[in-house]
GROMACS .gro file of C-alpha atoms in nm:
model
  295
    1MET     CA    1  -2.251   7.821   1.658
    2THR     CA    2  -2.482   7.673   1.396
    3THR     CA    3  -2.675   7.913   1.172
    4THR     CA    4  -2.968   7.858   0.938
    5SER     CA    5  -3.010   7.986   0.582
    6THR     CA    6  -3.309   8.115   0.388
    7PRO     CA    7  -3.347   8.104   0.007
    8THR     CA    8  -3.386   8.430  -0.185
    9LEU     CA    9  -3.574   8.493  -0.508
   10ALA     CA   10  -3.242   8.460  -0.693
   11GLY     CA   11  -3.195   8.116  -0.550
   12ARG     CA   12  -2.913   8.215  -0.315
   13LEU     CA   13  -2.889   8.116   0.047
   14LEU     CA   14  -2.843   8.399   0.293
   15PRO     CA   15  -2.731   8.331   0.651
   16THR     CA   16  -2.983   8.416   0.919
   17ARG     CA   17  -2.957   8.455   1.294
   18PRO     CA   18  -2.916   8.136   1.502
   19THR     CA   19  -3.238   7.991   1.630
   20ASP     CA   20  -3.316   7.972   2.001
   21ASN     CA   21  -3.271   7.592   1.998
   22HIS     CA   22  -2.921   7.624   1.857
   23VAL     CA   23  -2.829   7.886   2.118
   24VAL     CA   24  -2.959   7.667   2.402
   25ARG     CA   25  -2.776   7.360   2.269
   26GLY     CA   26  -2.454   7.559   2.242
   27ILE     CA   27  -2.482   7.686   2.598
   28VAL     CA   28  -2.555   7.337   2.735
   29ARG     CA   29  -2.272   7.181   2.535
   30HIS     CA   30  -2.017   7.438   2.643
   31THR     CA   31  -2.131   7.422   3.005
   32LEU     CA   32  -2.088   7.043   3.011
   33LEU     CA   33  -1.744   7.067   2.850
   34ILE     CA   34  -1.631   7.332   3.101
   35CYS     CA   35  -1.755   7.114   3.390
   36LEU     CA   36  -1.565   6.812   3.254
   37VAL     CA   37  -1.246   7.016   3.210
   38VAL     CA   38  -1.271   7.152   3.565
   39ALA     CA   39  -1.334   6.800   3.706
   40MET     CA   40  -1.031   6.660   3.519
   41LEU     CA   41  -0.795   6.945   3.608
   42TYR     CA   42  -0.903   6.995   3.969
   43PRO     CA   43  -0.673   6.728   4.126
   44LEU     CA   44  -0.376   6.865   3.931
   45LEU     CA   45  -0.454   7.226   4.024
   46TRP     CA   46  -0.504   7.127   4.389
   47MET     CA   47  -0.164   6.953   4.396
   48ILE     CA   48   0.009   7.254   4.241
   49GLY     CA   49  -0.162   7.488   4.488
   50ALA     CA   50  -0.071   7.264   4.784
   51SER     CA   51   0.295   7.263   4.678
   52PHE     CA   52   0.311   7.638   4.750
   53ARG     CA   53   0.141   7.621   5.092
   54PRO     CA   54   0.321   7.587   5.427
   55ASN     CA   55   0.321   7.231   5.558
   56ASN     CA   56   0.062   7.303   5.826
   57GLN     CA   57  -0.181   7.434   5.559
   58VAL     CA   58  -0.138   7.166   5.290
   59PHE     CA   59  -0.458   6.984   5.389
   60ASN     CA   60  -0.650   7.297   5.483
   61GLY     CA   61  -0.948   7.207   5.268
   62ILE     CA   62  -1.053   7.136   4.912
   63GLY     CA   63  -1.006   7.495   4.798
   64LEU     CA   64  -0.738   7.575   4.545
   65LEU     CA   65  -0.618   7.888   4.725
   66GLY     CA   66  -0.441   7.897   5.061
   67ASP     CA   67  -0.396   8.163   5.330
   68SER     CA   68  -0.025   8.204   5.256
   69TYR     CA   69   0.233   8.079   5.008
   70THR     CA   70   0.598   7.976   5.026
   71LEU     CA   71   0.876   7.831   4.808
   72ASP     CA   72   1.026   7.636   5.099
   73ASN     CA   73   0.863   7.313   4.977
   74TYR     CA   74   1.059   7.330   4.652
   75ILE     CA   75   1.386   7.435   4.821
   76ASN     CA   76   1.369   7.172   5.097
   77GLY     CA   77   1.212   6.901   4.883
   78TRP     CA   78   1.488   6.918   4.621
   79SER     CA   79   1.748   6.794   4.872
   80ALA     CA   80   1.525   6.609   5.121
   81GLY     CA   81   1.654   6.259   5.037
   82THR     CA   82   2.000   6.106   5.053
   83LEU     CA   83   2.064   6.259   4.708
   84ASN     CA   84   1.909   6.567   4.552
   85PHE     CA   85   1.650   6.538   4.279
   86SER     CA   86   1.893   6.627   4.000
   87THR     CA   87   2.026   6.268   4.027
   88TYR     CA   88   1.677   6.120   4.000
   89PHE     CA   89   1.584   6.343   3.707
   90ARG     CA   90   1.908   6.247   3.530
   91ASN     CA   91   1.842   5.873   3.582
   92SER     CA   92   1.485   5.904   3.454
   93ALA     CA   93   1.605   6.106   3.155
   94ILE     CA   94   1.865   5.842   3.058
   95ILE     CA   95   1.614   5.557   3.077
   96THR     CA   96   1.343   5.753   2.897
   97ILE     CA   97   1.560   5.880   2.608
   98LEU     CA   98   1.716   5.539   2.541
   99SER     CA   99   1.373   5.372   2.566
  100ILE     CA  100   1.228   5.612   2.309
  101LEU     CA  101   1.518   5.552   2.069
  102GLY     CA  102   1.489   5.176   2.117
  103ASN     CA  103   1.114   5.168   2.060
  104LEU     CA  104   1.137   5.385   1.749
  105PHE     CA  105   1.417   5.174   1.601
  106ALA     CA  106   1.284   4.825   1.678
  107CYS     CA  107   0.910   4.888   1.634
  108SER     CA  108   0.950   5.078   1.306
  109LEU     CA  109   1.172   4.807   1.155
  110THR     CA  110   0.934   4.533   1.267
  111ALA     CA  111   0.634   4.726   1.140
  112TYR     CA  112   0.799   4.779   0.800
  113ALA     CA  113   0.859   4.405   0.771
  114PHE     CA  114   0.497   4.320   0.850
  115ALA     CA  115   0.356   4.597   0.629
  116ARG     CA  116   0.580   4.570   0.321
  117LEU     CA  117   0.767   4.238   0.308
  118GLU     CA  118   0.639   3.894   0.215
  119PHE     CA  119   0.775   3.597   0.412
  120PRO     CA  120   0.642   3.261   0.532
  121LEU     CA  121   0.396   3.264   0.825
  122LYS     CA  122   0.377   3.643   0.821
  123ASN     CA  123   0.010   3.656   0.917
  124LEU     CA  124   0.057   3.397   1.193
  125LEU     CA  125   0.356   3.582   1.337
  126PHE     CA  126   0.170   3.913   1.326
  127ALA     CA  127  -0.125   3.752   1.506
  128ILE     CA  128   0.112   3.621   1.775
  129VAL     CA  129   0.263   3.969   1.816
  130LEU     CA  130  -0.084   4.116   1.857
  131GLY     CA  131  -0.174   3.836   2.097
  132THR     CA  132   0.103   3.943   2.335
  133MET     CA  133  -0.099   4.258   2.402
  134LEU     CA  134  -0.352   4.036   2.580
  135LEU     CA  135  -0.092   3.923   2.834
  136PRO     CA  136  -0.097   4.126   3.156
  137TYR     CA  137   0.237   4.291   3.228
  138HIS     CA  138   0.258   4.119   3.565
  139ALA     CA  139   0.239   3.769   3.409
  140THR     CA  140   0.590   3.805   3.264
  141LEU     CA  141   0.753   3.982   3.557
  142VAL     CA  142   0.892   3.673   3.731
  143PRO     CA  143   1.042   3.508   3.418
  144GLN     CA  144   1.194   3.841   3.314
  145TYR     CA  145   1.341   3.899   3.660
  146VAL     CA  146   1.497   3.550   3.661
  147ILE     CA  147   1.652   3.608   3.317
  148PHE     CA  148   1.787   3.952   3.404
  149ASN     CA  149   1.921   3.824   3.736
  150GLU     CA  150   2.106   3.539   3.558
  151LEU     CA  151   2.253   3.797   3.317
  152GLY     CA  152   2.373   4.008   3.611
  153TRP     CA  153   2.164   4.309   3.503
  154ILE     CA  154   2.003   4.379   3.842
  155ASN     CA  155   2.093   4.727   3.971
  156THR     CA  156   2.162   4.847   3.619
  157PHE     CA  157   1.943   5.032   3.369
  158LEU     CA  158   1.968   4.744   3.120
  159PRO     CA  159   1.642   4.562   3.218
  160LEU     CA  160   1.452   4.885   3.157
  161ILE     CA  161   1.621   4.975   2.826
  162VAL     CA  162   1.728   4.660   2.637
  163PRO     CA  163   1.373   4.515   2.588
  164LYS     CA  164   1.276   4.839   2.413
  165TRP     CA  165   1.544   4.769   2.149
  166LEU     CA  166   1.405   4.419   2.082
  167GLY     CA  167   1.059   4.513   1.956
  168THR     CA  168   0.866   4.399   2.262
  169GLU     CA  169   0.601   4.674   2.243
  170ALA     CA  170   0.327   4.512   2.033
  171PHE     CA  171   0.097   4.813   2.050
  172PHE     CA  172   0.349   5.043   1.884
  173ILE     CA  173   0.426   4.781   1.618
  174PHE     CA  174   0.054   4.756   1.539
  175LEU     CA  175   0.026   5.136   1.531
  176MET     CA  176   0.311   5.171   1.281
  177VAL     CA  177   0.192   4.879   1.067
  178GLN     CA  178  -0.146   5.045   1.031
  179PHE     CA  179   0.016   5.373   0.931
  180ILE     CA  180   0.267   5.225   0.685
  181ARG     CA  181  -0.012   5.029   0.515
  182THR     CA  182  -0.177   5.361   0.429
  183LEU     CA  183   0.130   5.476   0.233
  184PRO     CA  184   0.107   5.396  -0.143
  185ARG     CA  185   0.320   5.101  -0.255
  186GLU     CA  186   0.398   5.287  -0.577
  187LEU     CA  187   0.655   5.486  -0.380
  188ASP     CA  188   0.842   5.164  -0.294
  189GLU     CA  189   0.824   5.040  -0.652
  190SER     CA  190   0.957   5.369  -0.791
  191ALA     CA  191   1.246   5.362  -0.546
  192ARG     CA  192   1.317   4.998  -0.631
  193ILE     CA  193   1.335   5.085  -1.002
  194ASP     CA  194   1.597   5.346  -0.910
  195GLY     CA  195   1.800   5.074  -0.741
  196ALA     CA  196   1.704   5.132  -0.377
  197GLY     CA  197   1.701   4.836  -0.139
  198HIS     CA  198   1.467   4.768   0.151
  199PHE     CA  199   1.677   4.952   0.409
  200ARG     CA  200   1.707   5.260   0.185
  201ILE     CA  201   1.334   5.258   0.113
  202PHE     CA  202   1.268   5.226   0.486
  203ALA     CA  203   1.508   5.505   0.586
  204ARG     CA  204   1.457   5.754   0.301
  205ILE     CA  205   1.088   5.709   0.211
  206ILE     CA  206   0.885   5.531   0.478
  207MET     CA  207   1.028   5.696   0.789
  208PRO     CA  208   0.992   6.059   0.670
  209LEU     CA  209   0.630   5.990   0.575
  210ALA     CA  210   0.557   5.809   0.902
  211LEU     CA  211   0.641   6.105   1.127
  212PRO     CA  212   0.289   6.119   1.284
  213ALA     CA  213   0.313   5.753   1.392
  214ILE     CA  214   0.670   5.811   1.513
  215GLY     CA  215   0.560   6.112   1.717
  216THR     CA  216   0.275   5.913   1.873
  217THR     CA  217   0.509   5.627   1.962
  218ALA     CA  218   0.765   5.867   2.111
  219MET     CA  219   0.501   6.045   2.319
  220PHE     CA  220   0.349   5.730   2.470
  221THR     CA  221   0.693   5.578   2.529
  222PHE     CA  222   0.801   5.895   2.706
  223ILE     CA  223   0.500   5.890   2.938
  224GLY     CA  224   0.533   5.517   3.007
  225SER     CA  225   0.905   5.525   3.084
  226TRP     CA  226   0.906   5.852   3.278
  227ASN     CA  227   0.617   5.746   3.502
  228ASP     CA  228   0.717   5.379   3.533
  229PHE     CA  229   0.729   5.280   3.898
  230LEU     CA  230   0.713   4.900   3.909
  231GLY     CA  231   1.008   4.833   3.675
  232PRO     CA  232   1.262   5.054   3.861
  233LEU     CA  233   1.126   4.925   4.194
  234LEU     CA  234   1.211   4.566   4.090
  235TYR     CA  235   1.547   4.617   3.924
  236LEU     CA  236   1.702   4.924   4.095
  237ASN     CA  237   1.784   4.887   4.464
  238ARG     CA  238   2.058   5.149   4.500
  239ALA     CA  239   1.975   5.511   4.584
  240GLU     CA  240   2.208   5.654   4.318
  241LEU     CA  241   2.014   5.463   4.048
  242ALA     CA  242   1.665   5.563   4.163
  243THR     CA  243   1.427   5.734   3.922
  244VAL     CA  244   1.184   6.017   3.996
  245PRO     CA  245   0.883   5.790   4.077
  246LEU     CA  246   1.099   5.589   4.322
  247ALA     CA  247   1.229   5.909   4.479
  248LEU     CA  248   0.875   6.037   4.526
  249ASN     CA  249   0.776   5.709   4.691
  250THR     CA  250   1.063   5.721   4.940
  251PHE     CA  251   0.998   6.086   5.018
  252LEU     CA  252   0.756   6.017   5.298
  253ASP     CA  253   0.956   5.725   5.430
  254SER     CA  254   1.266   5.937   5.473
  255THR     CA  255   1.113   6.255   5.609
  256GLY     CA  256   0.783   6.160   5.772
  257GLN     CA  257   0.435   6.306   5.751
  258ASN     CA  258   0.557   6.666   5.764
  259SER     CA  259   0.695   6.642   5.410
  260TYR     CA  260   0.370   6.646   5.210
  261GLY     CA  261   0.449   6.995   5.085
  262GLY     CA  262   0.787   6.879   4.954
  263LEU     CA  263   0.628   6.570   4.801
  264PHE     CA  264   0.373   6.779   4.610
  265ALA     CA  265   0.644   7.024   4.506
  266MET     CA  266   0.865   6.752   4.356
  267ALA     CA  267   0.562   6.582   4.197
  268THR     CA  268   0.479   6.913   4.031
  269LEU     CA  269   0.834   6.944   3.899
  270SER     CA  270   0.820   6.588   3.766
  271LEU     CA  271   0.527   6.691   3.545
  272VAL     CA  272   0.723   6.967   3.372
  273PRO     CA  273   0.914   6.736   3.127
  274VAL     CA  274   0.593   6.548   3.038
  275VAL     CA  275   0.399   6.867   2.966
  276ALA     CA  276   0.692   7.016   2.770
  277PHE     CA  277   0.727   6.700   2.557
  278PHE     CA  278   0.353   6.691   2.493
  279VAL     CA  279   0.344   7.056   2.386
  280ALA     CA  280   0.639   6.998   2.153
  281SER     CA  281   0.491   6.687   1.989
  282GLN     CA  282   0.114   6.740   2.019
  283LYS     CA  283   0.072   6.811   1.647
  284LEU     CA  284   0.234   6.481   1.548
  285LEU     CA  285   0.052   6.299   1.830
  286ILE     CA  286  -0.294   6.417   1.726
  287GLU     CA  287  -0.222   6.361   1.356
  288GLY     CA  288  -0.090   6.012   1.423
  289ILE     CA  289  -0.387   5.906   1.636
  290ALA     CA  290  -0.635   6.053   1.387
  291THR     CA  291  -0.468   5.891   1.086
  292THR     CA  292  -0.428   5.542   1.232
  293GLY     CA  293  -0.756   5.549   1.421
  294LEU     CA  294  -0.974   5.622   1.119
  295LYS     CA  295  -0.829   5.351   0.896
   0.00000   0.00000   0.00000
């Protein structure tokens, strides 16, 4: 709450009570923020509430509370498909973890090269990398599918993991370049005087200082890979390779309209890893966005 100050005879400023205008502005501001938070969280809260209702009460209205509650949706939904959800969670975890490692490795190395090294056509190549962000994801789907099919990678996790290790995520490269450029070059020069090479400077100096950008990249890669539906739908056709989004999609097909409770229950469980990862890395995420966004 904002307060005003009044000067004294000694020239000091003493705090006074907030004015009526400041109180009204504070109430209006907080009311609007609470309304926005409720509007954003309502669909999520409704889904969580519906996952605990009996199937015949799932669509009982727009209220968050039901007449009765049950855990049957979670018990039945876990094993409703041909395989239980532990298989789908394991598949999603493998793809997500390897994608995060690949993005951190390839994007950080590429960003270091653009931010610290001097080589011919550097600016042109960096502009081309940034230009790939303008291409819609769907424009490259067919060529990628043809290539992966020729390599015999269909029905494997390779099409979803290998591109992450090749520095194909231009946004994360740009994010890390912006962050590394903020680090003083004197650190590199001091390390070079001590005999360190580029790889040692990158591993021992740049990477420890770039933790906020690394955390931001890891967080967005986690969300993108964990929630990816189109990629697994194209490349994974066997049930034992399905990920969580694919399993949720087939839920209704395999059990019919009476399985909405199970669908909401499994969708709620699929949010747990995302929320846990965000809570664990939110400090680095916020710091990374603030640092790179203000430069």
